[in-house]
PDB file of C-alpha atoms and ligand atoms in Angstrom:
ATOM      1  CA  MET A   1     -73.638  32.828 -14.089  1.00 50.00           C
ATOM      2  CA  ALA A   2     -74.654  30.534 -18.028  1.00 60.00           C
ATOM      3  CA  SER A   3     -72.353  33.534 -19.599  1.00 62.00           C
ATOM      4  CA  ARG A   4     -69.057  32.770 -17.406  1.00 64.00           C
ATOM      5  CA  LEU A   5     -69.618  29.079 -18.625  1.00 57.00           C
ATOM      6  CA  LEU A   6     -69.763  29.731 -21.956  1.00 63.00           C
ATOM      7  CA  PHE A   7     -66.524  31.970 -21.442  1.00 63.00           C
ATOM      8  CA  ARG A   8     -64.750  29.551 -19.910  1.00 68.00           C
ATOM      9  CA  ARG A   9     -65.446  26.918 -22.850  1.00 68.00           C
ATOM     10  CA  ALA A  10     -64.954  30.006 -25.268  1.00 63.00           C
ATOM     11  CA  VAL A  11     -61.888  29.887 -23.624  1.00 61.00           C
ATOM     12  CA  GLN A  12     -60.429  26.772 -23.659  1.00 68.00           C
ATOM     13  CA  ALA A  13     -62.000  26.109 -27.243  1.00 64.00           C
ATOM     14  CA  VAL A  14     -59.645  28.709 -28.291  1.00 56.00           C
ATOM     15  CA  THR A  15     -56.174  27.155 -26.109  1.00 61.00           C
ATOM     16  CA  ARG A  16     -57.062  23.626 -27.132  1.00 64.00           C
ATOM     17  CA  VAL A  17     -56.855  25.200 -31.364  1.00 55.00           C
ATOM     18  CA  GLY A  18     -54.305  27.317 -30.647  1.00 52.00           C
ATOM     19  CA  ALA A  19     -51.992  24.988 -29.083  1.00 52.00           C
ATOM     20  CA  VAL A  20     -52.398  22.965 -31.717  1.00 51.00           C
ATOM     21  CA  ARG A  21     -50.977  25.928 -34.209  1.00 54.00           C
ATOM     22  CA  LEU A  22     -48.377  26.078 -32.076  1.00 51.00           C
ATOM     23  CA  ALA A  23     -47.210  22.700 -32.833  1.00 54.00           C
ATOM     24  CA  ALA A  24     -44.073  23.964 -35.469  1.00 50.00           C
ATOM     25  CA  PRO A  25     -43.573  20.983 -37.775  1.00 51.00           C
ATOM     26  CA  SER A  26     -39.825  19.467 -36.787  1.00 55.00           C
ATOM     27  CA  ARG A  27     -37.294  21.384 -39.310  1.00 53.00           C
ATOM     28  CA  CYS A  28     -38.106  24.976 -38.441  1.00 63.00           C
ATOM     29  CA  MET A  29     -35.966  27.053 -36.973  1.00 66.00           C
ATOM     30  CA  SER A  30     -37.567  27.121 -33.556  1.00 69.00           C
ATOM     31  CA  ALA A  31     -37.977  22.909 -33.936  1.00 73.00           C
ATOM     32  CA  GLY A  32     -34.192  22.275 -34.078  1.00 73.00           C
ATOM     33  CA  GLY A  33     -33.017  25.386 -36.595  1.00 83.00           C
ATOM     34  CA  ILE A  34     -31.877  25.810 -39.521  1.00 86.00           C
ATOM     35  CA  PRO A  35     -31.080  22.370 -41.618  1.00 85.00           C
ATOM     36  CA  THR A  36     -27.455  22.850 -43.463  1.00 89.00           C
ATOM     37  CA  ASP A  37     -26.458  22.626 -47.204  1.00 89.00           C
ATOM     38  CA  GLU A  38     -26.336  18.744 -46.925  1.00 88.00           C
ATOM     39  CA  GLU A  39     -29.152  18.593 -45.598  1.00 89.00           C
ATOM     40  CA  GLN A  40     -30.568  20.529 -48.342  1.00 92.00           C
ATOM     41  CA  ALA A  41     -28.947  19.194 -51.215  1.00 93.00           C
ATOM     42  CA  THR A  42     -30.253  16.940 -53.991  1.00 94.00           C
ATOM     43  CA  GLY A  43     -29.168  15.505 -57.259  1.00 92.00           C
ATOM     44  CA  LEU A  44     -26.082  15.848 -58.043  1.00 89.00           C
ATOM     45  CA  GLU A  45     -25.099  18.625 -55.659  1.00 90.00           C
ATOM     46  CA  LYS A  46     -25.350  16.050 -53.098  1.00 91.00           C
ATOM     47  CA  LYS A  47     -22.912  13.628 -55.457  1.00 89.00           C
ATOM     48  CA  VAL A  48     -20.664  16.681 -55.597  1.00 88.00           C
ATOM     49  CA  MET A  49     -20.745  16.981 -51.692  1.00 90.00           C
ATOM     50  CA  ALA A  50     -20.548  13.493 -50.771  1.00 90.00           C
ATOM     51  CA  ALA A  51     -17.213  13.422 -53.070  1.00 89.00           C
ATOM     52  CA  ILE A  52     -15.770  16.765 -51.393  1.00 88.00           C
ATOM     53  CA  LYS A  53     -16.135  15.346 -48.155  1.00 90.00           C
ATOM     54  CA  LYS A  54     -14.281  11.620 -49.441  1.00 91.00           C
ATOM     55  CA  GLY A  55     -11.433  14.125 -51.050  1.00 87.00           C
ATOM     56  CA  THR A  56     -11.662  13.470 -54.435  1.00 85.00           C
ATOM     57  CA  ASP A  57     -12.825  15.967 -56.766  1.00 83.00           C
ATOM     58  CA  PRO A  58     -14.507  14.402 -59.923  1.00 79.00           C
ATOM     59  CA  TYR A  59     -16.016  17.952 -61.289  1.00 80.00           C
ATOM     60  CA  SER A  60     -12.617  19.293 -61.383  1.00 78.00           C
ATOM     61  CA  ILE A  61     -14.695  22.360 -59.084  1.00 82.00           C
ATOM     62  CA  GLU A  62     -11.475  23.207 -56.702  1.00 82.00           C
ATOM     63  CA  LYS A  63      -8.266  25.133 -57.827  1.00 85.00           C
ATOM     64  CA  PRO A  64      -6.055  23.667 -59.616  1.00 81.00           C
ATOM     65  CA  GLN A  65      -3.005  22.183 -58.519  1.00 84.00           C
ATOM     66  CA  GLN A  66      -0.217  24.703 -59.923  1.00 88.00           C
ATOM     67  CA  TYR A  67       2.589  22.954 -61.232  1.00 91.00           C
ATOM     68  CA  ALA A  68       6.404  24.071 -62.661  1.00 92.00           C
ATOM     69  CA  GLY A  69       6.073  23.458 -65.728  1.00 91.00           C
ATOM     70  CA  THR A  70       9.170  21.350 -66.247  1.00 93.00           C
ATOM     71  CA  LYS A  71      10.219  18.304 -67.900  1.00 93.00           C
ATOM     72  CA  GLU A  72      10.081  16.309 -63.839  1.00 94.00           C
ATOM     73  CA  ASP A  73       6.562  18.700 -62.822  1.00 94.00           C
ATOM     74  CA  PRO A  74       4.967  19.112 -65.898  1.00 95.00           C
ATOM     75  CA  HIS A  75       1.834  21.052 -66.305  1.00 95.00           C
ATOM     76  CA  ILE A  76      -0.915  18.457 -65.918  1.00 93.00           C
ATOM     77  CA  VAL A  77      -4.018  18.953 -68.530  1.00 92.00           C
ATOM     78  CA  PRO A  78      -7.000  16.220 -67.973  1.00 89.00           C
ATOM     79  CA  SER A  79      -9.080  15.875 -71.420  1.00 92.00           C
ATOM     80  CA  ILE A  80     -11.334  13.223 -71.843  1.00 91.00           C
ATOM     81  CA  THR A  81      -9.533  12.521 -75.781  1.00 93.00           C
ATOM     82  CA  ASN A  82      -6.765  11.952 -76.825  1.00 94.00           C
ATOM     83  CA  LYS A  83      -6.268  15.475 -77.492  1.00 95.00           C
ATOM     84  CA  ARG A  84      -6.488  18.803 -75.800  1.00 96.00           C
ATOM     85  CA  ILE A  85      -5.665  22.542 -77.790  1.00 96.00           C
ATOM     86  CA  VAL A  86      -3.937  23.978 -74.842  1.00 96.00           C
ATOM     87  CA  GLY A  87      -3.246  28.001 -74.051  1.00 95.00           C
ATOM     88  CA  CYS A  88       0.133  28.755 -73.218  1.00 95.00           C
ATOM     89  CA  ILE A  89       0.214  32.508 -71.324  1.00 94.00           C
ATOM     90  CA  CYS A  90       3.978  32.434 -71.494  1.00 93.00           C
ATOM     91  CA  GLU A  91       5.106  35.143 -69.259  1.00 92.00           C
ATOM     92  CA  GLU A  92       2.727  37.141 -66.869  1.00 89.00           C
ATOM     93  CA  ASP A  93       2.391  40.216 -68.526  1.00 92.00           C
ATOM     94  CA  ASN A  94       1.950  38.451 -71.135  1.00 91.00           C
ATOM     95  CA  THR A  95      -0.814  39.950 -73.484  1.00 93.00           C
ATOM     96  CA  ALA A  96      -0.875  37.346 -76.487  1.00 94.00           C
ATOM     97  CA  VAL A  97      -1.962  33.483 -75.726  1.00 96.00           C
ATOM     98  CA  ILE A  98      -0.163  30.425 -77.854  1.00 96.00           C
ATOM     99  CA  TRP A  99      -2.361  27.742 -78.876  1.00 97.00           C
ATOM    100  CA  PHE A 100      -1.111  24.175 -79.297  1.00 96.00           C
ATOM    101  CA  TRP A 101      -2.362  20.810 -79.485  1.00 97.00           C
ATOM    102  CA  LEU A 102      -1.729  18.972 -77.215  1.00 96.00           C
ATOM    103  CA  HIS A 103      -1.344  15.084 -77.323  1.00 96.00           C
ATOM    104  CA  GLU A 104      -1.510  11.637 -74.786  1.00 93.00           C
ATOM    105  CA  GLY A 105       1.283  10.529 -74.242  1.00 92.00           C
ATOM    106  CA  GLU A 106       4.870  11.828 -73.688  1.00 93.00           C
ATOM    107  CA  ALA A 107       5.042  15.882 -72.116  1.00 94.00           C
ATOM    108  CA  GLN A 108       5.563  18.169 -74.715  1.00 95.00           C
ATOM    109  CA  ARG A 109       6.577  21.457 -74.415  1.00 96.00           C
ATOM    110  CA  CYS A 110       5.540  25.286 -75.459  1.00 96.00           C
ATOM    111  CA  PRO A 111       6.636  26.074 -79.075  1.00 95.00           C
ATOM    112  CA  SER A 112       7.064  29.439 -77.954  1.00 94.00           C
ATOM    113  CA  CYS A 113       8.345  29.634 -73.763  1.00 95.00           C
ATOM    114  CA  GLY A 114       9.196  25.928 -73.360  1.00 94.00           C
ATOM    115  CA  SER A 115       6.637  24.620 -70.819  1.00 95.00           C
ATOM    116  CA  HIS A 116       6.090  21.139 -70.465  1.00 97.00           C
ATOM    117  CA  TYR A 117       2.617  19.871 -70.603  1.00 96.00           C
ATOM    118  CA  LYS A 118       1.096  16.844 -70.321  1.00 96.00           C
ATOM    119  CA  LEU A 119      -2.018  14.819 -71.182  1.00 96.00           C
ATOM    120  CA  VAL A 120      -3.556  12.786 -69.132  1.00 92.00           C
ATOM    121  CA  HIS A 121      -7.078  11.353 -68.949  1.00 90.00           C
ATOM    122  CA  HIS A 122      -9.784  12.120 -66.993  1.00 84.00           C
ATOM    123  CA  HIS A 123     -13.052   9.691 -66.314  1.00 79.00           C
ATOM    124  CA  LEU A 124     -16.304  11.653 -66.194  1.00 76.00           C
ATOM    125  CA  PRO A 125     -17.921  10.767 -63.289  1.00 69.00           C
ATOM    126  CA  HIS A 126     -21.273  10.345 -64.394  1.00 67.00           C
TER     127      HIS A 126
HETATM  128 ZN1   ZN B   1       4.512  29.425 -73.305  1.00 85.74          ZN
END
């Protein structure tokens, strides 16, 4: 009889301890799933994700836009200064790159192929 009472108390104690151990934290997979990238992101990554959500691309992460390279639709070259060196691969199969300085102001032409390039001032987000 005493051994049965002792056994029941032991089972109750183990069950109670087990119940405490099974209390899962709210962020684990069994309690609601894996946290999303937005929930895990911190610092600069969080700022970039918020900016992309708003539709802006302050760090030029996305693929650059395509331009025709004509006078009306010049290649836009962002720069934080008033000039930037630009490399033009004039034709698709060329192995040589034509390098030239692009200055702020009017659109300039590549000295070899004549494509138009325009420097646009870029503000750093930080
Ligand atoms: Zn060129």
